Amino acid sequence: MKSTGIVRNTDKVGRIVLPIELRQSLYIDEGDALEIYTEDDKIILKKYNPTCIFCGSADDMDYFKGKFVCAQCKVALSNR
């Protein structure tokens, strides 16, 4: 894991601000969703990338009844 040398304090409700340099280098825009993981004593943030519930693909996604489905699986389902 690479250290950035940047330190941020949490506010009263536990929020932190991600520095603009990090957001720009990781292509995180305002409103982007981030997944939060823990590993031992670490908190890991990862830009959320939805995948198809059937095949795991992240290409050409549609949101259907609360789930993400890729175009290929959507066609396969409609041909059943």
PDB file of N, CA, C and O in Angstrom:
ATOM      1  N   MET A   1       0.856  -1.173   0.000  1.00  0.00           N
ATOM      2  CA  MET A   1       0.000   0.000   0.000  1.00  0.00           C
ATOM      3  C   MET A   1       0.897   1.229   0.000  1.00  0.00           C
ATOM      4  O   MET A   1       1.847   1.317   0.761  1.00  0.00           O
ATOM      5  N   LYS A   2       0.583   2.185  -0.838  1.00  0.00           N
ATOM      6  CA  LYS A   2       1.398   3.388  -0.995  1.00  0.00           C
ATOM      7  C   LYS A   2       0.923   4.479  -0.027  1.00  0.00           C
ATOM      8  O   LYS A   2      -0.258   4.779   0.047  1.00  0.00           O
ATOM      9  N   SER A   3       1.842   5.080   0.704  1.00  0.00           N
ATOM     10  CA  SER A   3       1.516   6.180   1.609  1.00  0.00           C
ATOM     11  C   SER A   3       1.518   7.491   0.837  1.00  0.00           C
ATOM     12  O   SER A   3       2.394   7.744   0.014  1.00  0.00           O
ATOM     13  N   THR A   4       0.513   8.328   1.116  1.00  0.00           N
ATOM     14  CA  THR A   4       0.433   9.627   0.443  1.00  0.00           C
ATOM     15  C   THR A   4       1.032  10.744   1.292  1.00  0.00           C
ATOM     16  O   THR A   4       1.295  11.815   0.779  1.00  0.00           O
ATOM     17  N   GLY A   5       1.197  10.493   2.582  1.00  0.00           N
ATOM     18  CA  GLY A   5       1.698  11.528   3.475  1.00  0.00           C
ATOM     19  C   GLY A   5       0.632  12.533   3.873  1.00  0.00           C
ATOM     20  O   GLY A   5       0.917  13.513   4.546  1.00  0.00           O
ATOM     21  N   ILE A   6      -0.617  12.299   3.474  1.00  0.00           N
ATOM     22  CA  ILE A   6      -1.721  13.213   3.783  1.00  0.00           C
ATOM     23  C   ILE A   6      -2.451  12.679   5.012  1.00  0.00           C
ATOM     24  O   ILE A   6      -2.772  11.500   5.102  1.00  0.00           O
ATOM     25  N   VAL A   7      -2.717  13.554   5.966  1.00  0.00           N
ATOM     26  CA  VAL A   7      -3.449  13.186   7.174  1.00  0.00           C
ATOM     27  C   VAL A   7      -4.687  14.056   7.261  1.00  0.00           C
ATOM     28  O   VAL A   7      -4.621  15.265   7.040  1.00  0.00           O
ATOM     29  N   ARG A   8      -5.829  13.433   7.554  1.00  0.00           N
ATOM     30  CA  ARG A   8      -7.086  14.173   7.716  1.00  0.00           C
ATOM     31  C   ARG A   8      -7.723  13.755   9.034  1.00  0.00           C
ATOM     32  O   ARG A   8      -7.659  12.586   9.424  1.00  0.00           O
ATOM     33  N   ASN A   9      -8.369  14.692   9.712  1.00  0.00           N
ATOM     34  CA  ASN A   9      -9.103  14.399  10.941  1.00  0.00           C
ATOM     35  C   ASN A   9     -10.563  14.138  10.616  1.00  0.00           C
ATOM     36  O   ASN A   9     -11.110  14.691   9.649  1.00  0.00           O
ATOM     37  N   THR A  10     -11.211  13.308  11.416  1.00  0.00           N
ATOM     38  CA  THR A  10     -12.648  13.100  11.267  1.00  0.00           C
ATOM     39  C   THR A  10     -13.380  14.245  11.957  1.00  0.00           C
ATOM     40  O   THR A  10     -12.866  14.849  12.900  1.00  0.00           O
ATOM     41  N   ASP A  11     -14.594  14.555  11.471  1.00  0.00           N
ATOM     42  CA  ASP A  11     -15.399  15.580  12.137  1.00  0.00           C
ATOM     43  C   ASP A  11     -16.255  14.908  13.213  1.00  0.00           C
ATOM     44  O   ASP A  11     -16.100  13.713  13.499  1.00  0.00           O
ATOM     45  N   LYS A  12     -17.190  15.645  13.797  1.00  0.00           N
ATOM     46  CA  LYS A  12     -17.997  15.137  14.916  1.00  0.00           C
ATOM     47  C   LYS A  12     -18.835  13.918  14.561  1.00  0.00           C
ATOM     48  O   LYS A  12     -19.164  13.117  15.423  1.00  0.00           O
ATOM     49  N   VAL A  13     -19.203  13.764  13.302  1.00  0.00           N
ATOM     50  CA  VAL A  13     -20.019  12.612  12.899  1.00  0.00           C
ATOM     51  C   VAL A  13     -19.200  11.551  12.155  1.00  0.00           C
ATOM     52  O   VAL A  13     -19.754  10.647  11.548  1.00  0.00           O
ATOM     53  N   GLY A  14     -17.873  11.671  12.176  1.00  0.00           N
ATOM     54  CA  GLY A  14     -17.009  10.647  11.620  1.00  0.00           C
ATOM     55  C   GLY A  14     -16.635  10.805  10.159  1.00  0.00           C
ATOM     56  O   GLY A  14     -16.036   9.917   9.567  1.00  0.00           O
ATOM     57  N   ARG A  15     -16.950  11.933   9.558  1.00  0.00           N
ATOM     58  CA  ARG A  15     -16.635  12.139   8.132  1.00  0.00           C
ATOM     59  C   ARG A  15     -15.202  12.611   7.953  1.00  0.00           C
ATOM     60  O   ARG A  15     -14.641  13.251   8.830  1.00  0.00           O
ATOM     61  N   ILE A  16     -14.651  12.277   6.777  1.00  0.00           N
ATOM     62  CA  ILE A  16     -13.360  12.823   6.364  1.00  0.00           C
ATOM     63  C   ILE A  16     -13.528  13.378   4.954  1.00  0.00           C
ATOM     64  O   ILE A  16     -14.440  12.988   4.239  1.00  0.00           O
ATOM     65  N   VAL A  17     -12.637  14.260   4.573  1.00  0.00           N
ATOM     66  CA  VAL A  17     -12.637  14.798   3.215  1.00  0.00           C
ATOM     67  C   VAL A  17     -11.475  14.154   2.478  1.00  0.00           C
ATOM     68  O   VAL A  17     -10.338  14.171   2.951  1.00  0.00           O
ATOM     69  N   LEU A  18     -11.765  13.579   1.315  1.00  0.00           N
ATOM     70  CA  LEU A  18     -10.700  13.031   0.480  1.00  0.00           C
ATOM     71  C   LEU A  18     -10.075  14.181  -0.298  1.00  0.00           C
ATOM     72  O   LEU A  18     -10.780  14.918  -0.993  1.00  0.00           O
ATOM     73  N   PRO A  19      -8.768  14.323  -0.215  1.00  0.00           N
ATOM     74  CA  PRO A  19      -8.105  15.432  -0.913  1.00  0.00           C
ATOM     75  C   PRO A  19      -8.356  15.382  -2.419  1.00  0.00           C
ATOM     76  O   PRO A  19      -8.453  14.307  -3.015  1.00  0.00           O
ATOM     77  N   ILE A  20      -8.469  16.547  -3.019  1.00  0.00           N
ATOM     78  CA  ILE A  20      -8.774  16.633  -4.447  1.00  0.00           C
ATOM     79  C   ILE A  20      -7.722  15.924  -5.293  1.00  0.00           C
ATOM     80  O   ILE A  20      -8.050  15.322  -6.318  1.00  0.00           O
ATOM     81  N   GLU A  21      -6.460  15.949  -4.860  1.00  0.00           N
ATOM     82  CA  GLU A  21      -5.409  15.263  -5.618  1.00  0.00           C
ATOM     83  C   GLU A  21      -5.690  13.763  -5.712  1.00  0.00           C
ATOM     84  O   GLU A  21      -5.487  13.160  -6.767  1.00  0.00           O
ATOM     85  N   LEU A  22      -6.153  13.154  -4.627  1.00  0.00           N
ATOM     86  CA  LEU A  22      -6.499  11.732  -4.644  1.00  0.00           C
ATOM     87  C   LEU A  22      -7.722  11.477  -5.508  1.00  0.00           C
ATOM     88  O   LEU A  22      -7.752  10.538  -6.306  1.00  0.00           O
ATOM     89  N   ARG A  23      -8.741  12.321  -5.347  1.00  0.00           N
ATOM     90  CA  ARG A  23      -9.963  12.141  -6.142  1.00  0.00           C
ATOM     91  C   ARG A  23      -9.674  12.264  -7.631  1.00  0.00           C
ATOM     92  O   ARG A  23     -10.184  11.484  -8.433  1.00  0.00           O
ATOM     93  N   GLN A  24      -8.845  13.223  -7.999  1.00  0.00           N
ATOM     94  CA  GLN A  24      -8.522  13.397  -9.410  1.00  0.00           C
ATOM     95  C   GLN A  24      -7.697  12.225  -9.944  1.00  0.00           C
ATOM     96  O   GLN A  24      -7.960  11.727 -11.032  1.00  0.00           O
ATOM     97  N   SER A  25      -6.711  11.781  -9.188  1.00  0.00           N
ATOM     98  CA  SER A  25      -5.847  10.701  -9.676  1.00  0.00           C
ATOM     99  C   SER A  25      -6.596   9.368  -9.762  1.00  0.00           C
ATOM    100  O   SER A  25      -6.229   8.505 -10.555  1.00  0.00           O
ATOM    101  N   LEU A  26      -7.657   9.204  -8.959  1.00  0.00           N
ATOM    102  CA  LEU A  26      -8.446   7.968  -8.985  1.00  0.00           C
ATOM    103  C   LEU A  26      -9.766   8.136  -9.739  1.00  0.00           C
ATOM    104  O   LEU A  26     -10.603   7.233  -9.727  1.00  0.00           O
ATOM    105  N   TYR A  27      -9.944   9.284 -10.383  1.00  0.00           N
ATOM    106  CA  TYR A  27     -11.145   9.581 -11.181  1.00  0.00           C
ATOM    107  C   TYR A  27     -12.427   9.418 -10.353  1.00  0.00           C
ATOM    108  O   TYR A  27     -13.412   8.853 -10.805  1.00  0.00           O
ATOM    109  N   ILE A  28     -12.403   9.934  -9.134  1.00  0.00           N
ATOM    110  CA  ILE A  28     -13.581   9.931  -8.268  1.00  0.00           C
ATOM    111  C   ILE A  28     -14.235  11.293  -8.395  1.00  0.00           C
ATOM    112  O   ILE A  28     -13.638  12.311  -8.039  1.00  0.00           O
ATOM    113  N   ASP A  29     -15.458  11.312  -8.921  1.00  0.00           N
ATOM    114  CA  ASP A  29     -16.192  12.556  -9.118  1.00  0.00           C
ATOM    115  C   ASP A  29     -17.222  12.743  -8.013  1.00  0.00           C
ATOM    116  O   ASP A  29     -17.602  11.789  -7.327  1.00  0.00           O
ATOM    117  N   GLU A  30     -17.705  13.964  -7.879  1.00  0.00           N
ATOM    118  CA  GLU A  30     -18.752  14.258  -6.900  1.00  0.00           C
ATOM    119  C   GLU A  30     -19.950  13.349  -7.172  1.00  0.00           C
ATOM    120  O   GLU A  30     -20.391  13.195  -8.313  1.00  0.00           O
ATOM    121  N   GLY A  31     -20.441  12.714  -6.139  1.00  0.00           N
ATOM    122  CA  GLY A  31     -21.603  11.843  -6.263  1.00  0.00           C
ATOM    123  C   GLY A  31     -21.272  10.391  -6.571  1.00  0.00           C
ATOM    124  O   GLY A  31     -22.157   9.538  -6.547  1.00  0.00           O
ATOM    125  N   ASP A  32     -19.999  10.073  -6.864  1.00  0.00           N
ATOM    126  CA  ASP A  32     -19.622   8.682  -7.128  1.00  0.00           C
ATOM    127  C   ASP A  32     -19.781   7.842  -5.860  1.00  0.00           C
ATOM    128  O   ASP A  32     -19.507   8.310  -4.750  1.00  0.00           O
ATOM    129  N   ALA A  33     -20.190   6.614  -6.033  1.00  0.00           N
ATOM    130  CA  ALA A  33     -20.334   5.691  -4.907  1.00  0.00           C
ATOM    131  C   ALA A  33     -18.992   5.021  -4.617  1.00  0.00           C
ATOM    132  O   ALA A  33     -18.244   4.692  -5.533  1.00  0.00           O
ATOM    133  N   LEU A  34     -18.707   4.833  -3.328  1.00  0.00           N
ATOM    134  CA  LEU A  34     -17.498   4.144  -2.899  1.00  0.00           C
ATOM    135  C   LEU A  34     -17.900   2.965  -2.024  1.00  0.00           C
ATOM    136  O   LEU A  34     -18.768   3.096  -1.173  1.00  0.00           O
ATOM    137  N   GLU A  35     -17.258   1.822  -2.242  1.00  0.00           N
ATOM    138  CA  GLU A  35     -17.451   0.668  -1.371  1.00  0.00           C
ATOM    139  C   GLU A  35     -16.466   0.783  -0.216  1.00  0.00           C
ATOM    140  O   GLU A  35     -15.339   1.242  -0.393  1.00  0.00           O
ATOM    141  N   ILE A  36     -16.890   0.349   0.963  1.00  0.00           N
ATOM    142  CA  ILE A  36     -16.044   0.429   2.148  1.00  0.00           C
ATOM    143  C   ILE A  36     -15.792  -0.980   2.659  1.00  0.00           C
ATOM    144  O   ILE A  36     -16.727  -1.744   2.891  1.00  0.00           O
ATOM    145  N   TYR A  37     -14.516  -1.326   2.785  1.00  0.00           N
ATOM    146  CA  TYR A  37     -14.089  -2.631   3.288  1.00  0.00           C
ATOM    147  C   TYR A  37     -13.211  -2.424   4.510  1.00  0.00           C
ATOM    148  O   TYR A  37     -12.615  -1.356   4.682  1.00  0.00           O
ATOM    149  N   THR A  38     -13.089  -3.456   5.325  1.00  0.00           N
ATOM    150  CA  THR A  38     -12.087  -3.461   6.385  1.00  0.00           C
ATOM    151  C   THR A  38     -11.194  -4.674   6.201  1.00  0.00           C
ATOM    152  O   THR A  38     -11.633  -5.722   5.728  1.00  0.00           O
ATOM    153  N   GLU A  39      -9.934  -4.493   6.540  1.00  0.00           N
ATOM    154  CA  GLU A  39      -8.965  -5.587   6.487  1.00  0.00           C
ATOM    155  C   GLU A  39      -8.012  -5.373   7.649  1.00  0.00           C
ATOM    156  O   GLU A  39      -7.255  -4.400   7.669  1.00  0.00           O
ATOM    157  N   ASP A  40      -8.075  -6.263   8.622  1.00  0.00           N
ATOM    158  CA  ASP A  40      -7.315  -6.109   9.859  1.00  0.00           C
ATOM    159  C   ASP A  40      -7.642  -4.748  10.462  1.00  0.00           C
ATOM    160  O   ASP A  40      -8.789  -4.466  10.766  1.00  0.00           O
ATOM    161  N   ASP A  41      -6.657  -3.865  10.586  1.00  0.00           N
ATOM    162  CA  ASP A  41      -6.905  -2.544  11.178  1.00  0.00           C
ATOM    163  C   ASP A  41      -6.990  -1.449  10.118  1.00  0.00           C
ATOM    164  O   ASP A  41      -6.825  -0.278  10.408  1.00  0.00           O
ATOM    165  N   LYS A  42      -7.281  -1.834   8.872  1.00  0.00           N
ATOM    166  CA  LYS A  42      -7.337  -0.869   7.770  1.00  0.00           C
ATOM    167  C   LYS A  42      -8.775  -0.669   7.287  1.00  0.00           C
ATOM    168  O   LYS A  42      -9.573  -1.595   7.304  1.00  0.00           O
ATOM    169  N   ILE A  43      -9.073   0.534   6.841  1.00  0.00           N
ATOM    170  CA  ILE A  43     -10.324   0.843   6.146  1.00  0.00           C
ATOM    171  C   ILE A  43      -9.953   1.068   4.692  1.00  0.00           C
ATOM    172  O   ILE A  43      -9.083   1.881   4.384  1.00  0.00           O
ATOM    173  N   ILE A  44     -10.607   0.348   3.797  1.00  0.00           N
ATOM    174  CA  ILE A  44     -10.286   0.417   2.369  1.00  0.00           C
ATOM    175  C   ILE A  44     -11.487   0.995   1.628  1.00  0.00           C
ATOM    176  O   ILE A  44     -12.608   0.497   1.778  1.00  0.00           O
ATOM    177  N   LEU A  45     -11.253   2.037   0.844  1.00  0.00           N
ATOM    178  CA  LEU A  45     -12.286   2.633   0.007  1.00  0.00           C
ATOM    179  C   LEU A  45     -12.016   2.235  -1.431  1.00  0.00           C
ATOM    180  O   LEU A  45     -10.885   2.315  -1.902  1.00  0.00           O
ATOM    181  N   LYS A  46     -13.063   1.822  -2.142  1.00  0.00           N
ATOM    182  CA  LYS A  46     -12.921   1.420  -3.537  1.00  0.00           C
ATOM    183  C   LYS A  46     -14.072   2.018  -4.325  1.00  0.00           C
ATOM    184  O   LYS A  46     -15.221   1.967  -3.885  1.00  0.00           O
ATOM    185  N   LYS A  47     -13.768   2.598  -5.469  1.00  0.00           N
ATOM    186  CA  LYS A  47     -14.822   3.147  -6.313  1.00  0.00           C
ATOM    187  C   LYS A  47     -15.761   2.019  -6.710  1.00  0.00           C
ATOM    188  O   LYS A  47     -15.324   0.961  -7.160  1.00  0.00           O
ATOM    189  N   TYR A  48     -17.044   2.228  -6.496  1.00  0.00           N
ATOM    190  CA  TYR A  48     -18.043   1.189  -6.749  1.00  0.00           C
ATOM    191  C   TYR A  48     -18.221   0.985  -8.245  1.00  0.00           C
ATOM    192  O   TYR A  48     -18.414   1.936  -8.993  1.00  0.00           O
ATOM    193  N   ASN A  49     -18.128  -0.252  -8.672  1.00  0.00           N
ATOM    194  CA  ASN A  49     -18.294  -0.621 -10.068  1.00  0.00           C
ATOM    195  C   ASN A  49     -19.299  -1.768 -10.126  1.00  0.00           C
ATOM    196  O   ASN A  49     -18.933  -2.915  -9.864  1.00  0.00           O
ATOM    197  N   PRO A  50     -20.563  -1.479 -10.438  1.00  0.00           N
ATOM    198  CA  PRO A  50     -21.572  -2.539 -10.423  1.00  0.00           C
ATOM    199  C   PRO A  50     -21.289  -3.604 -11.477  1.00  0.00           C
ATOM    200  O   PRO A  50     -20.784  -3.302 -12.557  1.00  0.00           O
ATOM    201  N   THR A  51     -21.613  -4.843 -11.139  1.00  0.00           N
ATOM    202  CA  THR A  51     -21.426  -5.957 -12.072  1.00  0.00           C
ATOM    203  C   THR A  51     -22.723  -6.750 -12.182  1.00  0.00           C
ATOM    204  O   THR A  51     -23.580  -6.707 -11.300  1.00  0.00           O
ATOM    205  N   CYS A  52     -22.841  -7.482 -13.255  1.00  0.00           N
ATOM    206  CA  CYS A  52     -24.017  -8.301 -13.538  1.00  0.00           C
ATOM    207  C   CYS A  52     -24.179  -9.377 -12.463  1.00  0.00           C
ATOM    208  O   CYS A  52     -23.212 -10.057 -12.107  1.00  0.00           O
ATOM    209  N   ILE A  53     -25.404  -9.548 -11.973  1.00  0.00           N
ATOM    210  CA  ILE A  53     -25.644 -10.559 -10.944  1.00  0.00           C
ATOM    211  C   ILE A  53     -25.524 -11.976 -11.487  1.00  0.00           C
ATOM    212  O   ILE A  53     -25.376 -12.920 -10.721  1.00  0.00           O
ATOM    213  N   PHE A  54     -25.567 -12.141 -12.801  1.00  0.00           N
ATOM    214  CA  PHE A  54     -25.494 -13.478 -13.393  1.00  0.00           C
ATOM    215  C   PHE A  54     -24.078 -13.863 -13.818  1.00  0.00           C
ATOM    216  O   PHE A  54     -23.606 -14.955 -13.507  1.00  0.00           O
ATOM    217  N   CYS A  55     -23.390 -12.985 -14.551  1.00  0.00           N
ATOM    218  CA  CYS A  55     -22.087 -13.363 -15.121  1.00  0.00           C
ATOM    219  C   CYS A  55     -20.911 -12.580 -14.556  1.00  0.00           C
ATOM    220  O   CYS A  55     -19.767 -12.918 -14.815  1.00  0.00           O
ATOM    221  N   GLY A  56     -21.170 -11.501 -13.821  1.00  0.00           N
ATOM    222  CA  GLY A  56     -20.088 -10.709 -13.243  1.00  0.00           C
ATOM    223  C   GLY A  56     -19.496  -9.660 -14.156  1.00  0.00           C
ATOM    224  O   GLY A  56     -18.591  -8.937 -13.765  1.00  0.00           O
ATOM    225  N   SER A  57     -19.994  -9.538 -15.378  1.00  0.00           N
ATOM    226  CA  SER A  57     -19.492  -8.547 -16.318  1.00  0.00           C
ATOM    227  C   SER A  57     -19.837  -7.135 -15.837  1.00  0.00           C
ATOM    228  O   SER A  57     -20.860  -6.925 -15.188  1.00  0.00           O
ATOM    229  N   ALA A  58     -18.999  -6.187 -16.190  1.00  0.00           N
ATOM    230  CA  ALA A  58     -19.267  -4.786 -15.854  1.00  0.00           C
ATOM    231  C   ALA A  58     -19.585  -3.966 -17.108  1.00  0.00           C
ATOM    232  O   ALA A  58     -19.676  -2.755 -17.052  1.00  0.00           O
ATOM    233  N   ASP A  59     -19.761  -4.640 -18.242  1.00  0.00           N
ATOM    234  CA  ASP A  59     -20.004  -3.955 -19.511  1.00  0.00           C
ATOM    235  C   ASP A  59     -21.491  -3.808 -19.800  1.00  0.00           C
ATOM    236  O   ASP A  59     -22.256  -4.754 -19.603  1.00  0.00           O
ATOM    237  N   ASP A  60     -21.899  -2.646 -20.278  1.00  0.00           N
ATOM    238  CA  ASP A  60     -23.258  -2.390 -20.763  1.00  0.00           C
ATOM    239  C   ASP A  60     -24.319  -2.808 -19.743  1.00  0.00           C
ATOM    240  O   ASP A  60     -25.160  -3.660 -20.008  1.00  0.00           O
ATOM    241  N   MET A  61     -24.268  -2.180 -18.571  1.00  0.00           N
ATOM    242  CA  MET A  61     -25.140  -2.559 -17.464  1.00  0.00           C
ATOM    243  C   MET A  61     -26.494  -1.859 -17.521  1.00  0.00           C
ATOM    244  O   MET A  61     -26.587  -0.704 -17.924  1.00  0.00           O
ATOM    245  N   ASP A  62     -27.525  -2.581 -17.128  1.00  0.00           N
ATOM    246  CA  ASP A  62     -28.863  -2.028 -16.928  1.00  0.00           C
ATOM    247  C   ASP A  62     -29.289  -2.328 -15.501  1.00  0.00           C
ATOM    248  O   ASP A  62     -28.919  -3.363 -14.940  1.00  0.00           O
ATOM    249  N   TYR A  63     -30.076  -1.434 -14.917  1.00  0.00           N
ATOM    250  CA  TYR A  63     -30.598  -1.620 -13.576  1.00  0.00           C
ATOM    251  C   TYR A  63     -32.027  -2.113 -13.722  1.00  0.00           C
ATOM    252  O   TYR A  63     -32.869  -1.445 -14.312  1.00  0.00           O
ATOM    253  N   PHE A  64     -32.323  -3.316 -13.226  1.00  0.00           N
ATOM    254  CA  PHE A  64     -33.647  -3.911 -13.396  1.00  0.00           C
ATOM    255  C   PHE A  64     -34.120  -4.499 -12.073  1.00  0.00           C
ATOM    256  O   PHE A  64     -33.465  -5.377 -11.503  1.00  0.00           O
ATOM    257  N   LYS A  65     -35.233  -3.974 -11.562  1.00  0.00           N
ATOM    258  CA  LYS A  65     -35.842  -4.444 -10.312  1.00  0.00           C
ATOM    259  C   LYS A  65     -34.823  -4.553  -9.175  1.00  0.00           C
ATOM    260  O   LYS A  65     -34.744  -5.549  -8.469  1.00  0.00           O
ATOM    261  N   GLY A  66     -34.000  -3.507  -9.043  1.00  0.00           N
ATOM    262  CA  GLY A  66     -33.051  -3.439  -7.942  1.00  0.00           C
ATOM    263  C   GLY A  66     -31.760  -4.201  -8.146  1.00  0.00           C
ATOM    264  O   GLY A  66     -30.949  -4.293  -7.228  1.00  0.00           O
ATOM    265  N   LYS A  67     -31.548  -4.751  -9.332  1.00  0.00           N
ATOM    266  CA  LYS A  67     -30.332  -5.525  -9.611  1.00  0.00           C
ATOM    267  C   LYS A  67     -29.691  -5.039 -10.904  1.00  0.00           C
ATOM    268  O   LYS A  67     -30.367  -4.527 -11.786  1.00  0.00           O
ATOM    269  N   PHE A  68     -28.376  -5.238 -11.024  1.00  0.00           N
ATOM    270  CA  PHE A  68     -27.666  -4.910 -12.257  1.00  0.00           C
ATOM    271  C   PHE A  68     -27.570  -6.150 -13.131  1.00  0.00           C
ATOM    272  O   PHE A  68     -27.207  -7.230 -12.663  1.00  0.00           O
ATOM    273  N   VAL A  69     -27.933  -6.000 -14.415  1.00  0.00           N
ATOM    274  CA  VAL A  69     -27.891  -7.086 -15.387  1.00  0.00           C
ATOM    275  C   VAL A  69     -27.231  -6.551 -16.653  1.00  0.00           C
ATOM    276  O   VAL A  69     -27.580  -5.474 -17.131  1.00  0.00           O
ATOM    277  N   CYS A  70     -26.275  -7.318 -17.202  1.00  0.00           N
ATOM    278  CA  CYS A  70     -25.615  -6.869 -18.430  1.00  0.00           C
ATOM    279  C   CYS A  70     -26.534  -7.131 -19.631  1.00  0.00           C
ATOM    280  O   CYS A  70     -27.490  -7.910 -19.547  1.00  0.00           O
ATOM    281  N   ALA A  71     -26.223  -6.497 -20.748  1.00  0.00           N
ATOM    282  CA  ALA A  71     -27.070  -6.610 -21.944  1.00  0.00           C
ATOM    283  C   ALA A  71     -27.137  -8.049 -22.449  1.00  0.00           C
ATOM    284  O   ALA A  71     -28.205  -8.510 -22.862  1.00  0.00           O
ATOM    285  N   GLN A  72     -26.031  -8.779 -22.401  1.00  0.00           N
ATOM    286  CA  GLN A  72     -26.028 -10.164 -22.889  1.00  0.00           C
ATOM    287  C   GLN A  72     -26.935 -11.055 -22.051  1.00  0.00           C
ATOM    288  O   GLN A  72     -27.694 -11.863 -22.585  1.00  0.00           O
ATOM    289  N   CYS A  73     -26.869 -10.925 -20.736  1.00  0.00           N
ATOM    290  CA  CYS A  73     -27.728 -11.737 -19.869  1.00  0.00           C
ATOM    291  C   CYS A  73     -29.193 -11.321 -20.002  1.00  0.00           C
ATOM    292  O   CYS A  73     -30.088 -12.158 -19.928  1.00  0.00           O
ATOM    293  N   LYS A  74     -29.420 -10.036 -20.215  1.00  0.00           N
ATOM    294  CA  LYS A  74     -30.787  -9.550 -20.416  1.00  0.00           C
ATOM    295  C   LYS A  74     -31.392 -10.195 -21.665  1.00  0.00           C
ATOM    296  O   LYS A  74     -32.537 -10.649 -21.642  1.00  0.00           O
ATOM    297  N   VAL A  75     -30.616 -10.278 -22.750  1.00  0.00           N
ATOM    298  CA  VAL A  75     -31.083 -10.929 -23.978  1.00  0.00           C
ATOM    299  C   VAL A  75     -31.315 -12.424 -23.712  1.00  0.00           C
ATOM    300  O   VAL A  75     -32.343 -12.986 -24.128  1.00  0.00           O
ATOM    301  N   ALA A  76     -30.387 -13.053 -23.019  1.00  0.00           N
ATOM    302  CA  ALA A  76     -30.529 -14.486 -22.732  1.00  0.00           C
ATOM    303  C   ALA A  76     -31.776 -14.757 -21.904  1.00  0.00           C
ATOM    304  O   ALA A  76     -32.493 -15.749 -22.144  1.00  0.00           O
ATOM    305  N   LEU A  77     -32.082 -13.897 -20.969  1.00  0.00           N
ATOM    306  CA  LEU A  77     -33.279 -14.063 -20.146  1.00  0.00           C
ATOM    307  C   LEU A  77     -34.548 -13.870 -20.953  1.00  0.00           C
ATOM    308  O   LEU A  77     -35.545 -14.551 -20.745  1.00  0.00           O
ATOM    309  N   SER A  78     -34.520 -12.930 -21.872  1.00  0.00           N
ATOM    310  CA  SER A  78     -35.722 -12.667 -22.673  1.00  0.00           C
ATOM    311  C   SER A  78     -35.989 -13.786 -23.695  1.00  0.00           C
ATOM    312  O   SER A  78     -37.096 -13.923 -24.184  1.00  0.00           O
ATOM    313  N   ASN A  79     -34.960 -14.585 -24.007  1.00  0.00           N
ATOM    314  CA  ASN A  79     -35.118 -15.688 -24.948  1.00  0.00           C
ATOM    315  C   ASN A  79     -35.554 -16.991 -24.280  1.00  0.00           C
ATOM    316  O   ASN A  79     -35.640 -18.006 -24.943  1.00  0.00           O
ATOM    317  N   ARG A  80     -35.795 -16.968 -23.006  1.00  0.00           N
ATOM    318  CA  ARG A  80     -36.176 -18.188 -22.269  1.00  0.00           C
ATOM    319  C   ARG A  80     -37.596 -18.565 -22.543  1.00  0.00           C
ATOM    320  O   ARG A  80     -38.498 -17.942 -22.752  1.00  0.00           O
TER     321      ARG A  80
END
